[in-house]
Amino acid sequence: MSAAGSLLVAAPLVAVLSLAVALRPARPDTVAPLRLAVVRAAVVTGAFAVLTVELLGALRLLTLPAFAVAWLIFVAATVTAAGWRRRRTAAPTGSGAARDLAAVRARLTDRWRTAGRGERLLAGTVGGLVLVELLIALLAEPNNFDSQTYHLPKVEHWVAQGSLEFWPTAIHRQVTIPPGAEYLLLHLRLFTGGDALHNLVQWAAGVGCLLAVARIAAQLGGGRRAQLLTAFVLGTTPMVALQATSTQTDLVCAAWVACVATLALDGLRRRAGVGTLLLLGAATGLTAVTKTSGLIGVGPLLLLWGIGQLRLAYLGGIVRGADRDRRAGARVDGPALPALVGAGRVGLPTGGADPVAPPAADDVARPGTGGAPEPPGSRAGGVVRTVAGSVLVVLVALLVVGPFLARVQAEFGHPLGPPRLRESIPMERHDPPSVLVNALRIGHTALDTPLAPVRAGTAEAIMAGARAIGVDPQDRAITFGRETFPVPSWYPDEDRVAFPLAGALALVGAALALARPARVSPTAAGALRGYAIVVVTAVALHTAMIKWQPWGNRLLLYALVLAAPLAGLWLDSLLRRRLAPRPGAGVSGGAPSASGRRSVAVGLAVAMLAGSALAGVLALSYGFPRRLVGAGSVFTTSEWDTRFLRRPQWADEFRAAADAVRASGARRIGLVQQNDNWEYPWWLLLRDADGRPPELVALQSVLPDRPPADPASTDAIVCTGTRKVCADLVPAGWTLTWRGYVGYALPPPR
């Protein structure tokens, strides 16, 4: 990586830090203001990155110079905005960056000093896991299966052709699957000239998820311990730990969904300004352009936000002062109260106007009303404003995802792609028995454990129950491809590992949040129940819309992220009741049975937390396909072998074929492959000595209007998968050499 590339790699980090300063909330009652500032900064930076790719792609300028200019302008703008904000909010004596950093350091030091041993253990565990994940992300080469097939090849195609125009390919997922995460990878690919930093995108998304869910817990009334428990439950989940070192896309999608969640919850306690609407729209669009399934969680969240906004509009002028706070339960900028959200202030206040939140005139109780109800026209105006705001959110989301959908529509006649994509993943039956069976199978796979008798027994019960209600448990209309239920999913593999501990804690938390929200969060019962309804609705919609598949657990990652605060809040309430002094303690005639049950529950919860910590550590130590110790360790395995840990037998085959093709002097190389074959190794092995990508052309195409290249127009052909398919495309007189999975064909010597 060149010196210029190193500087450009730092540009996104500088932009996020600058925007966190420029967009930090000013209201002293803001929940977790620093985390909110980071969420705002991440959404703005992500939207800039995606729209930059779309704009420069339309201009056929997907090149390093064009991206360098775009980022330099963006960083200059963000630094200027941060400087303006600091000058505007500086105290009369002035404050510099060093003083700001000292204040942050003093705050963190004070929080660590005042934390209990349990809180320190929670924070230390999460922090340690994040650092180890960073180490693995930096040391390990990308080796995710789907990344070899379509995530990373699409990035190479963009670089090679300089645009986002679709290309002939036998792998439809290279053009039909939303490319939001790959857009982010494209920036790093151009900056570094390779894939050395590709894993950092998912790692950063994992950190973003932890920050967002901790803030959600605070918004729902959780104190410091509840927030740490939330981050702990999520951070120790093996799926999260493994994906944080990967080039998959599920964690990126989950991060954008979490951003929508925390921004939407703010809408329950204050009217949204234009800035907040733009952020909600951008986060929604980023979710849609990254992974369409994430919208299953975003939809209910936006509905909750809209209901909260309408409630504030309707209750706006009923009362003022303390009585208003007690009855309406909310104020635009006031402290959180029991009736609605009840999230206390976290963090220190900052001065100046909030650049995102609405002005003070938007307070629920308008000045000068004297506490009298507002006229009906004002309420109607509030409703109109909410509807207009919702439209703005949708329009901004379409601005982000619209260009990709337009290309898919133009290519396939449908914004969701060809029929094979629309029919392979979404459910094709929606009758209640089929949905129930699908939900049970998804739940079984998500909560799988190493206990084989338990797995076999529950699976057999599900299949027997399905047949009893007239549903084939292997029905292709509710099952992906040719897969067969059940499959073991407990092993720490990034594509399918189950989350029984986090899932069980989330289920209990959701049940209690629905049934007894005031017991879980006394200061935010209403918001907690509403949020729990959103999470349960998202999971129910997911099971009604997405077919069961062996890799379905990673598709549920966004739902697990949304559910983590419910687990953290419940655990905190359990500990709070256990540690709180009981009335009449020390007096005979107490309630020893209740105390005993509570002690058992606490013991079980602590055991599950300990198990979660162990699961997270084992996932990073022995997880697949990136691990710290054992066979395939990132410390002892070569770069090339690391890339092929999924299929070690293919490593030498790819290299031998590429060596032969390069030795022939071929420049234009034909590709023969099937839908799930690995294409990315060819981009690495056939690259020029100066790093320029090879000219790879597909000899098959599933795109109706983009015919494949003529095999006779190529200098060599490389193949993966089936020898017969390759042989049928090789011109007469060429020599075909085949080695197991990989083959190549060369023309006769001239």
XYZ file of C-alpha atoms in Angstrom:
750
model
C 0.000 0.000 0.000
C 1.397 3.393 -1.024
C 1.814 6.381 1.274
C -1.081 8.101 -0.486
C -3.204 4.993 0.030
C -2.371 4.974 3.732
C -3.545 8.555 4.067
C -6.752 7.812 2.189
C -7.481 4.803 4.414
C -7.529 7.201 7.354
C -10.060 9.469 5.613
C -13.209 7.572 6.719
C -12.028 7.541 10.335
C -11.229 11.261 10.251
C -14.620 11.953 8.703
C -16.488 9.965 11.359
C -14.599 11.639 14.216
C -15.148 15.099 12.736
C -18.821 14.459 12.142
C -19.201 13.110 15.674
C -18.037 16.533 16.877
C -20.127 18.469 14.366
C -23.322 16.474 14.953
C -23.110 15.881 18.688
C -26.400 16.647 20.440
C -26.522 19.788 22.536
C -29.511 19.135 24.778
C -28.433 18.220 28.311
C -31.098 15.518 28.620
C -29.982 13.603 25.542
C -29.549 9.906 26.182
C -25.939 8.765 25.630
C -24.997 11.832 23.554
C -21.581 10.578 22.499
C -23.011 7.338 21.137
C -25.739 9.258 19.349
C -23.093 11.472 17.762
C -21.211 8.405 16.531
C -24.416 6.912 15.103
C -25.168 10.146 13.268
C -21.621 10.342 11.951
C -21.642 6.727 10.784
C -24.927 7.149 8.910
C -23.756 10.330 7.165
C -20.402 8.779 6.248
C -22.061 5.583 5.018
C -24.524 7.526 2.885
C -21.663 9.575 1.429
C -19.706 6.410 0.612
C -22.676 4.768 -1.137
C -23.755 7.865 -3.079
C -20.152 8.518 -4.125
C -19.962 5.060 -5.667
C -23.287 5.583 -7.433
C -22.324 9.012 -8.801
C -18.812 8.114 -9.905
C -20.061 4.797 -11.247
C -22.589 6.606 -13.433
C -19.732 8.769 -14.713
C -17.534 5.674 -15.269
C -15.016 7.087 -12.796
C -14.550 4.254 -10.321
C -10.861 5.079 -10.101
C -8.439 5.950 -7.334
C -7.967 9.616 -8.377
C -11.718 10.241 -8.473
C -12.276 8.630 -5.082
C -9.296 10.485 -3.608
C -10.733 13.845 -4.696
C -14.185 12.940 -3.343
C -12.812 11.929 0.056
C -10.517 14.923 0.371
C -13.461 17.237 -0.265
C -15.634 15.327 2.191
C -12.985 15.269 4.919
C -12.317 18.979 4.439
C -16.048 19.661 4.795
C -16.389 17.541 7.932
C -13.322 19.063 9.597
C -14.625 22.535 8.792
C -18.035 21.650 10.232
C -16.407 20.280 13.387
C -14.315 23.427 13.804
C -17.344 25.655 13.323
C -19.316 23.661 15.876
C -16.508 23.822 18.427
C -16.103 27.563 17.996
C -19.829 28.060 18.355
C -20.081 26.021 21.547
C -16.751 26.993 23.119
C -16.813 28.448 26.618
C -15.829 32.115 27.036
C -12.353 31.070 28.110
C -12.049 28.937 24.999
C -11.282 25.256 24.701
C -8.944 23.338 22.514
C -8.807 19.799 21.222
C -6.384 18.806 23.972
C -8.800 20.050 26.613
C -11.682 18.197 24.977
C -9.696 14.988 24.915
C -8.697 15.496 28.521
C -12.346 15.927 29.469
C -13.323 12.710 27.700
C -10.445 10.854 29.326
C -11.408 12.195 32.736
C -15.006 11.121 32.202
C -13.995 7.596 31.193
C -11.594 7.372 34.114
C -14.304 8.452 36.516
C -16.736 5.894 35.144
C -14.186 3.130 35.452
C -13.336 4.220 38.994
C -16.978 4.237 40.064
C -17.817 0.934 38.344
C -18.247 -2.198 40.375
C -16.236 -5.342 39.829
C -19.030 -6.920 37.839
C -19.321 -3.921 35.534
C -15.574 -3.858 35.015
C -15.625 -7.540 34.164
C -18.394 -7.013 31.619
C -16.656 -4.047 30.001
C -13.258 -5.738 30.023
C -14.603 -8.886 28.399
C -16.337 -6.988 25.607
C -13.342 -4.741 25.053
C -10.971 -7.694 24.979
C -13.084 -9.536 22.427
C -13.269 -6.456 20.212
C -9.480 -6.063 20.264
C -8.904 -9.741 19.465
C -11.400 -9.462 16.613
C -9.453 -6.494 15.287
C -6.243 -8.515 15.403
C -7.793 -11.408 13.484
C -9.407 -9.041 10.975
C -6.016 -7.519 10.213
C -4.077 -10.791 10.079
C -6.506 -13.041 8.207
C -7.112 -12.882 4.471
C -10.750 -12.883 3.303
C -11.865 -16.515 3.115
C -15.639 -16.458 3.389
C -17.283 -18.829 0.897
C -19.822 -16.353 -0.502
C -17.121 -13.705 -0.729
C -15.114 -15.967 -3.046
C -18.201 -16.479 -5.206
C -19.797 -13.053 -5.489
C -19.040 -10.469 -2.746
C -15.443 -9.797 -3.774
C -15.680 -10.621 -7.512
C -18.261 -7.870 -7.972
C -15.803 -5.377 -6.444
C -13.134 -6.535 -8.918
C -15.532 -6.207 -11.838
C -16.294 -2.607 -10.847
C -12.595 -1.777 -10.636
C -11.854 -3.458 -13.970
C -14.609 -1.712 -15.908
C -14.676 1.563 -13.968
C -18.459 1.564 -13.656
C -21.408 -0.188 -12.024
C -22.803 -1.447 -15.301
C -23.895 -5.076 -15.141
C -21.775 -7.671 -16.910
C -22.394 -11.134 -18.387
C -21.989 -13.740 -15.637
C -23.075 -17.232 -14.707
C -23.364 -16.155 -11.053
C -26.491 -14.016 -10.854
C -25.766 -12.999 -7.249
C -22.893 -10.858 -8.509
C -25.451 -8.428 -9.940
C -28.783 -9.138 -8.237
C -27.895 -9.126 -4.507
C -27.874 -5.591 -2.982
C -24.267 -4.294 -3.008
C -24.179 -1.832 -0.096
C -21.440 -3.600 1.878
C -19.419 -4.135 -1.286
C -19.679 -0.407 -2.030
C -17.810 0.164 1.224
C -15.244 -2.484 0.274
C -14.713 -0.751 -3.070
C -13.313 2.319 -1.318
C -10.740 0.212 0.540
C -9.946 -1.763 -2.611
C -9.078 1.408 -4.512
C -7.167 2.950 -1.589
C -4.992 -0.103 -0.903
C -4.887 -1.887 -4.249
C -5.876 -5.153 -2.547
C -8.036 -6.779 0.108
C -5.778 -6.496 3.174
C -8.259 -4.265 5.024
C -11.519 -5.717 3.734
C -12.344 -7.428 7.040
C -12.376 -4.064 8.809
C -15.753 -3.131 7.326
C -17.535 -5.871 9.254
C -15.375 -5.244 12.328
C -16.411 -1.585 12.347
C -20.028 -2.665 11.879
C -19.690 -4.912 14.923
C -18.411 -2.022 17.033
C -21.279 0.096 15.744
C -23.783 -2.573 16.771
C -22.381 -2.652 20.309
C -22.592 1.130 20.656
C -26.095 1.282 19.211
C -27.608 -1.513 21.331
C -26.058 -0.067 24.488
C -27.714 3.251 23.682
C -31.031 1.501 22.980
C -30.831 -0.073 26.425
C -30.287 3.404 27.883
C -33.229 4.799 25.908
C -35.410 2.063 27.369
C -34.511 3.064 30.913
C -31.416 0.955 31.498
C -28.561 2.262 33.601
C -24.879 1.581 33.138
C -25.103 -2.057 34.192
C -27.991 -2.762 31.843
C -26.092 -1.188 28.975
C -22.985 -3.242 29.722
C -25.054 -6.424 29.996
C -26.626 -5.660 26.616
C -23.238 -5.162 24.975
C -21.932 -8.288 26.723
C -24.771 -10.519 25.517
C -24.320 -9.337 21.943
C -20.531 -9.102 21.924
C -20.020 -12.652 23.217
C -22.406 -14.211 20.685
C -20.264 -16.434 18.425
C -22.026 -15.291 15.251
C -21.135 -11.670 16.022
C -17.560 -12.480 17.036
C -16.922 -14.505 13.883
C -18.602 -12.166 11.432
C -16.660 -9.221 12.860
C -13.538 -10.678 11.201
C -15.227 -11.542 7.902
C -16.194 -10.079 4.532
C -19.788 -11.240 4.925
C -22.495 -8.571 4.911
C -24.891 -9.527 7.733
C -23.190 -7.464 10.424
C -23.160 -4.387 8.188
C -26.890 -4.793 7.642
C -27.478 -5.286 11.378
C -25.521 -2.110 12.160
C -27.713 0.008 9.885
C -30.863 -1.563 11.372
C -29.558 -0.738 14.861
C -28.997 2.872 13.762
C -32.609 3.059 12.616
C -33.708 1.609 15.966
C -31.903 4.105 18.175
C -32.937 7.064 16.012
C -36.545 5.842 15.956
C -36.671 5.523 19.748
C -35.670 9.176 20.044
C -38.892 9.891 18.157
C -40.924 8.645 21.118
C -39.798 11.522 23.314
C -39.377 14.476 20.967
C -40.664 15.706 17.655
C -38.270 14.951 14.835
C -36.552 17.773 12.985
C -35.449 17.709 9.379
C -31.992 16.495 10.342
C -33.396 13.476 12.163
C -35.686 12.692 9.240
C -32.735 12.765 6.861
C -30.781 10.439 9.141
C -33.690 7.999 9.432
C -34.104 7.971 5.673
C -30.395 7.491 5.067
C -30.156 4.630 7.572
C -33.209 2.984 6.003
C -31.709 3.326 2.543
C -28.374 1.946 3.725
C -30.190 -1.085 5.138
C -32.052 -1.660 1.884
C -28.963 -1.325 -0.305
C -27.007 -3.713 1.954
C -29.470 -6.555 2.577
C -33.155 -6.467 1.742
C -34.068 -8.740 4.654
C -33.013 -5.973 7.063
C -36.112 -4.044 6.024
C -38.168 -6.640 7.899
C -36.808 -5.057 11.073
C -36.771 -1.478 9.808
C -40.457 -1.482 8.847
C -41.856 -2.075 12.365
C -39.299 0.361 13.808
C -40.464 3.138 11.509
C -44.067 2.296 12.346
C -43.257 2.652 16.060
C -41.537 5.967 15.320
C -44.560 7.199 13.367
C -46.952 6.222 16.166
C -44.740 8.049 18.663
C -44.696 11.160 16.489
C -48.473 11.086 16.055
C -48.915 10.636 19.800
C -46.776 13.662 20.484
C -48.734 15.637 17.914
C -52.066 14.592 19.434
C -51.070 15.146 23.067
C -49.114 18.254 22.208
C -51.006 21.015 23.972
C -53.046 19.227 26.591
C -51.109 20.396 29.651
C -47.903 22.075 30.670
C -45.414 21.797 33.489
C -45.149 18.914 35.911
C -48.753 17.820 35.419
C -48.212 17.729 31.661
C -45.118 15.620 32.146
C -46.991 13.222 34.370
C -49.997 12.850 32.057
C -48.454 12.990 28.602
C -45.288 11.264 29.698
C -43.108 13.107 27.216
C -41.743 16.448 26.224
C -39.896 17.384 23.096
C -36.677 18.086 24.907
C -37.522 17.205 28.469
C -36.239 14.354 30.578
C -37.498 10.871 29.953
C -40.555 9.987 31.996
C -42.281 6.774 33.067
C -45.348 7.036 30.860
C -43.426 6.948 27.621
C -39.730 6.283 27.649
C -38.084 7.057 30.928
C -34.482 7.001 29.753
C -32.411 9.126 32.045
C -29.573 11.351 30.998
C -26.348 9.609 30.133
C -23.247 11.650 29.520
C -22.405 15.293 30.030
C -24.296 18.202 28.485
C -22.838 20.190 25.658
C -23.530 23.741 24.700
C -24.952 25.296 21.571
C -27.778 24.275 19.298
C -28.249 20.717 18.218
C -27.679 20.635 14.444
C -30.068 17.715 14.016
C -32.831 18.009 16.609
C -35.759 20.416 16.159
C -35.669 23.894 17.711
C -37.156 24.603 21.095
C -40.279 26.013 19.490
C -41.208 22.453 18.613
C -41.763 21.562 22.264
C -44.975 19.712 22.859
C -46.381 22.497 25.012
C -46.238 25.654 22.924
C -45.206 28.861 24.667
C -48.036 31.126 25.566
C -50.737 28.508 25.795
C -50.907 28.676 29.562
C -51.424 24.949 29.739
C -54.660 25.106 27.755
C -55.358 22.527 25.091
C -54.186 23.457 21.638
C -56.801 24.163 18.994
C -57.686 21.227 16.735
C -55.852 22.915 13.880
C -52.550 22.606 15.731
C -53.073 18.898 16.227
C -53.985 18.520 12.577
C -50.825 20.391 11.686
C -48.819 17.985 13.807
C -50.358 15.031 12.000
C -49.606 16.599 8.626
C -46.060 17.241 9.725
C -45.663 13.599 10.760
C -47.010 12.359 7.438
C -44.746 14.750 5.535
C -41.793 13.612 7.626
C -42.580 9.977 6.838
C -42.652 10.778 3.141
C -39.282 12.499 3.456
C -37.818 9.405 5.152
C -39.000 7.229 2.259
C -37.686 9.645 -0.364
C -34.242 9.807 1.225
C -34.155 6.003 1.473
C -35.033 5.754 -2.213
C -32.261 8.215 -3.038
C -29.765 5.804 -1.485
C -31.111 2.483 -2.798
C -32.982 3.735 -5.866
C -30.110 3.698 -8.397
C -29.387 0.021 -7.720
C -33.071 -0.912 -7.909
C -33.369 1.002 -11.180
C -30.506 -0.987 -12.712
C -32.072 -4.273 -11.586
C -35.467 -3.193 -12.927
C -33.968 -2.274 -16.280
C -32.086 -5.575 -16.503
C -34.701 -8.051 -15.272
C -37.989 -6.182 -15.476
C -38.431 -6.352 -11.692
C -36.697 -4.370 -8.917
C -36.126 -7.569 -6.908
C -34.309 -9.367 -9.689
C -34.995 -12.493 -11.751
C -37.605 -15.099 -10.793
C -34.964 -17.542 -9.517
C -33.932 -15.006 -6.879
C -37.464 -13.982 -5.953
C -38.523 -17.609 -5.533
C -35.457 -19.148 -3.903
C -35.324 -17.237 -0.606
C -38.829 -15.788 0.078
C -41.579 -18.083 1.329
C -43.877 -19.351 -1.411
C -46.590 -20.514 0.997
C -48.142 -18.322 3.665
C -50.880 -20.485 5.132
C -50.688 -20.591 8.962
C -49.558 -24.253 9.222
C -46.679 -23.672 6.784
C -45.591 -20.491 8.531
C -45.719 -22.264 11.899
C -43.554 -25.129 10.649
C -41.093 -22.687 9.092
C -40.891 -20.715 12.348
C -40.268 -23.866 14.387
C -37.500 -25.008 12.058
C -35.844 -21.572 12.090
C -36.072 -21.503 15.876
C -34.634 -24.996 16.161
C -31.629 -24.070 14.002
C -31.080 -20.763 15.801
C -31.133 -22.371 19.268
C -29.171 -25.507 18.395
C -26.768 -26.879 21.024
C -23.968 -29.473 21.020
C -26.357 -31.898 22.761
C -27.104 -34.312 19.910
C -30.011 -36.119 21.661
C -31.748 -32.802 22.278
C -31.218 -31.728 18.671
C -32.487 -35.015 17.280
C -35.472 -35.192 19.620
C -36.731 -31.664 19.000
C -36.191 -31.971 15.247
C -38.149 -35.207 15.111
C -40.947 -33.632 17.148
C -41.109 -30.688 14.740
C -41.224 -32.953 11.682
C -43.847 -35.201 13.264
C -45.936 -32.186 14.206
C -45.604 -30.795 10.686
C -46.874 -34.014 9.148
C -49.708 -34.115 11.661
C -51.002 -30.735 10.449
C -50.532 -31.615 6.790
C -47.241 -29.876 6.024
C -44.241 -31.590 4.490
C -41.285 -30.504 6.668
C -39.077 -30.568 3.535
C -41.558 -28.753 1.271
C -39.586 -26.800 -1.365
C -42.060 -23.916 -1.012
C -40.830 -23.305 2.531
C -37.292 -24.733 2.245
C -34.352 -23.167 0.431
C -33.031 -25.045 -2.592
C -32.514 -28.744 -2.060
C -31.547 -28.478 1.602
C -32.932 -30.870 4.201
C -33.983 -30.072 7.757
C -32.410 -30.469 10.293
C -28.718 -29.595 10.153
C -26.279 -29.217 13.063
C -25.572 -25.525 13.592
C -23.917 -25.367 17.003
C -20.328 -25.459 15.714
C -18.691 -21.973 15.601
C -18.806 -21.494 11.839
C -19.390 -17.910 10.710
C -22.114 -18.912 8.234
C -24.360 -21.012 10.439
C -23.414 -20.973 14.144
C -26.409 -20.943 16.476
C -26.930 -18.554 19.389
C -28.811 -20.569 22.036
C -27.648 -18.534 25.039
C -28.219 -15.064 23.596
C -31.416 -16.278 21.950
C -32.797 -17.734 25.168
C -31.975 -14.580 27.126
C -33.611 -12.460 24.441
C -36.737 -14.632 24.422
C -37.148 -14.344 28.174
C -36.477 -10.612 28.023
C -39.042 -10.144 25.262
C -41.680 -12.164 27.131
C -41.226 -10.154 30.331
C -41.111 -6.867 28.416
C -44.484 -7.708 26.923
C -46.089 -9.122 30.069
C -44.513 -7.049 32.881
C -42.612 -4.106 31.360
C -42.779 -2.010 34.537
C -40.927 -4.706 36.412
C -38.133 -4.804 33.828
C -37.855 -1.044 33.383
C -39.911 0.943 35.912
C -39.121 4.266 34.241
C -39.834 3.231 30.638
C -42.564 0.622 30.694
C -44.503 1.978 27.723
C -41.529 2.333 25.418
C -40.139 -1.034 26.468
C -43.375 -2.815 25.637
C -43.625 -0.990 22.314
C -40.055 -1.892 21.430
C -40.607 -5.528 22.428
C -43.653 -5.634 20.144
C -41.449 -4.358 17.314
C -38.828 -7.068 17.908
C -41.403 -9.859 18.154
C -43.142 -8.555 15.025
C -39.867 -8.481 13.106
C -39.088 -12.092 14.060
C -42.622 -13.197 13.169
C -42.419 -11.460 9.794
C -39.030 -13.005 9.152
C -40.325 -16.520 9.720
C -43.340 -15.792 7.518
C -41.268 -14.342 4.665
C -37.909 -16.170 4.591
C -37.557 -19.887 3.908
C -35.654 -22.115 6.290
C -32.088 -22.745 5.210
C -28.952 -24.117 6.915
C -27.404 -20.636 6.810
C -30.491 -18.895 8.122
C -28.941 -17.927 11.457
C -26.823 -15.236 9.870
C -29.919 -13.825 8.169
C -31.412 -13.443 11.663
C -28.457 -11.434 12.923
C -30.275 -8.102 12.622
C -33.103 -9.461 14.783
C -30.643 -10.704 17.393
C -29.060 -7.251 17.518
C -32.478 -5.661 18.027
C -33.343 -8.172 20.758
C -30.099 -7.800 22.742
C -31.343 -4.772 24.762
C -34.334 -6.811 25.946
C -31.948 -9.428 27.326
C -29.726 -6.811 28.965
C -32.621 -4.986 30.605
C -34.132 -8.197 31.957
C -30.824 -9.376 33.385
C -30.298 -6.014 35.023
C -33.781 -6.072 36.561
C -33.112 -9.545 37.889
C -29.888 -8.432 39.531
C -31.511 -5.249 40.768
C -34.274 -7.131 42.576
C -31.830 -9.685 43.936
C -29.471 -7.078 45.349
C -32.110 -4.652 46.588
C -32.945 -4.853 50.315
C -36.272 -6.595 50.879
C -38.940 -5.001 53.033
C -38.938 -6.637 56.425
C -35.506 -8.136 55.940
C -34.293 -9.635 59.177
C -37.852 -9.947 60.490
C -39.421 -13.351 60.805
C -42.336 -14.154 58.540
C -40.667 -13.002 55.314
C -40.918 -14.748 51.952
C -38.052 -17.220 51.794
C -39.598 -19.133 48.892
C -39.671 -16.019 46.656
C -36.130 -15.181 47.666
C -35.040 -18.722 46.894
C -36.642 -18.656 43.460
C -34.985 -15.335 42.766
C -31.612 -16.707 43.825
C -32.040 -19.684 41.508
C -32.968 -17.383 38.623
C -29.962 -15.180 39.294
C -27.724 -18.226 39.474
C -29.006 -19.479 36.143
C -28.582 -16.050 34.560
C -25.015 -15.739 35.828
C -24.260 -19.232 34.547
C -25.619 -18.301 31.127
C -23.500 -15.149 31.093
C -20.440 -17.191 31.973
C -21.347 -19.604 29.202
C -21.719 -16.684 26.804
C -18.261 -15.422 27.674
C -16.820 -18.890 27.133
C -18.649 -19.229 23.819
C -17.253 -15.916 22.588
C -13.711 -16.826 23.586
C -13.962 -20.276 21.997
C -15.419 -18.804 18.807
C -12.399 -16.560 18.355
C -9.947 -19.239 19.473
C -11.272 -22.191 17.470
C -13.927 -20.716 15.181
C -14.030 -21.395 11.470
C -12.656 -20.325 9.054
C -10.514 -17.864 11.071
C -9.051 -18.833 14.420
C -6.254 -18.002 16.811
C -5.001 -21.478 17.665
C -4.941 -24.933 16.157
C -4.917 -25.956 12.510
C -5.608 -22.927 10.345
C -4.418 -20.390 12.937
C -3.930 -16.880 11.578
C -0.453 -16.950 13.129
C 0.786 -20.138 11.478
C -1.121 -20.463 8.189
C 0.180 -18.897 4.990
C -1.789 -16.234 3.164
C -2.770 -18.508 0.301
C -3.724 -21.428 2.532
C -5.813 -19.106 4.707
C -7.862 -18.111 1.689
C -8.621 -21.786 0.996
C -9.408 -23.046 4.497
C -12.955 -23.736 3.313
C -11.635 -25.922 0.498
C -7.937 -26.732 1.067
C -7.847 -29.188 -1.845
C -8.540 -26.393 -4.319
C -5.531 -24.216 -3.456
C -2.950 -26.021 -5.580
C -5.433 -26.589 -8.393
C -6.164 -22.878 -8.788
C -2.483 -21.975 -8.608
C -1.386 -24.583 -11.155
C -4.042 -23.515 -13.637
C -3.183 -19.838 -13.206
C 0.538 -20.520 -13.639
C -0.109 -22.318 -16.907
C -2.348 -19.559 -18.227
C 0.133 -16.829 -17.296
C 2.986 -18.776 -18.890
C 1.017 -18.885 -22.146
C 0.970 -15.081 -22.276
C -2.830 -14.978 -22.402
C -4.405 -11.532 -21.913
C -8.118 -12.137 -22.548
C -9.252 -15.047 -20.408
C -12.623 -16.776 -20.545
C -14.471 -17.903 -17.390
C -16.565 -21.066 -17.172
C -18.305 -21.599 -13.843
C -21.581 -22.429 -12.129
C -23.688 -20.340 -9.766
C -21.872 -21.285 -6.539
C -18.299 -21.562 -7.842
C -15.311 -19.533 -6.676
C -14.332 -16.731 -9.031
C -12.289 -14.466 -6.763
C -9.048 -16.552 -6.823
C -8.745 -15.874 -10.551
C -8.723 -12.126 -9.916
C -5.831 -12.570 -7.512
C -3.784 -15.107 -9.464
C -4.154 -13.585 -12.926
C -3.481 -9.992 -11.881
C -0.593 -8.212 -13.620
C 2.694 -7.693 -11.798
C 1.812 -4.010 -11.312
C -1.545 -4.922 -9.757
C -3.755 -4.265 -12.762
C -6.760 -6.608 -12.905
C -6.888 -9.238 -15.647
C -9.365 -9.144 -18.514
C -11.789 -11.858 -17.472
C -14.867 -12.450 -19.631
C -17.710 -14.848 -18.929
C -18.447 -17.585 -21.469
C -21.886 -18.114 -19.893
C -24.494 -15.558 -18.863
C -27.742 -15.675 -16.923
C -28.504 -12.060 -17.852
C -30.914 -12.170 -20.803
C -29.691 -8.996 -22.495
C -25.960 -9.513 -21.911
C -24.653 -12.355 -24.045
C -21.465 -14.157 -23.073
C -18.190 -13.762 -24.903
C -17.276 -16.026 -27.811
C -14.780 -18.650 -26.546
C -12.797 -18.239 -29.764
C -12.199 -14.577 -28.887
C -10.193 -15.507 -25.775
C -6.542 -16.425 -25.360
C -7.219 -19.011 -22.647
C -10.098 -20.469 -20.651
C -10.238 -21.256 -16.925
C -12.984 -23.423 -15.483
C -14.367 -24.488 -12.110
C -16.984 -27.045 -11.201
C -18.026 -29.529 -13.878
C -15.631 -30.734 -16.565
C -18.398 -31.487 -19.063
C -19.725 -27.924 -19.006
C -16.211 -26.638 -19.588
C -15.483 -29.129 -22.384
C -18.649 -28.120 -24.230
C -17.389 -24.521 -24.435
C -13.763 -25.177 -25.336
C -13.110 -24.533 -29.078
C -12.072 -27.444 -31.247
C -8.361 -28.070 -31.251
C -7.725 -26.546 -27.817
C -6.102 -28.598 -25.055
C -8.187 -29.008 -21.893
C -6.349 -29.890 -18.688
C -8.406 -30.841 -15.638
C -7.442 -31.275 -11.995
C -10.344 -32.213 -9.729
C -12.312 -28.974 -9.346
C -10.311 -26.650 -11.607
C -9.390 -26.843 -15.256
C -7.933 -24.700 -18.005
C -7.827 -24.777 -21.787
C -5.198 -23.335 -24.123
C -5.199 -22.927 -27.901
C -2.727 -24.882 -30.022
C 0.755 -23.348 -30.321
C 1.111 -20.876 -33.158
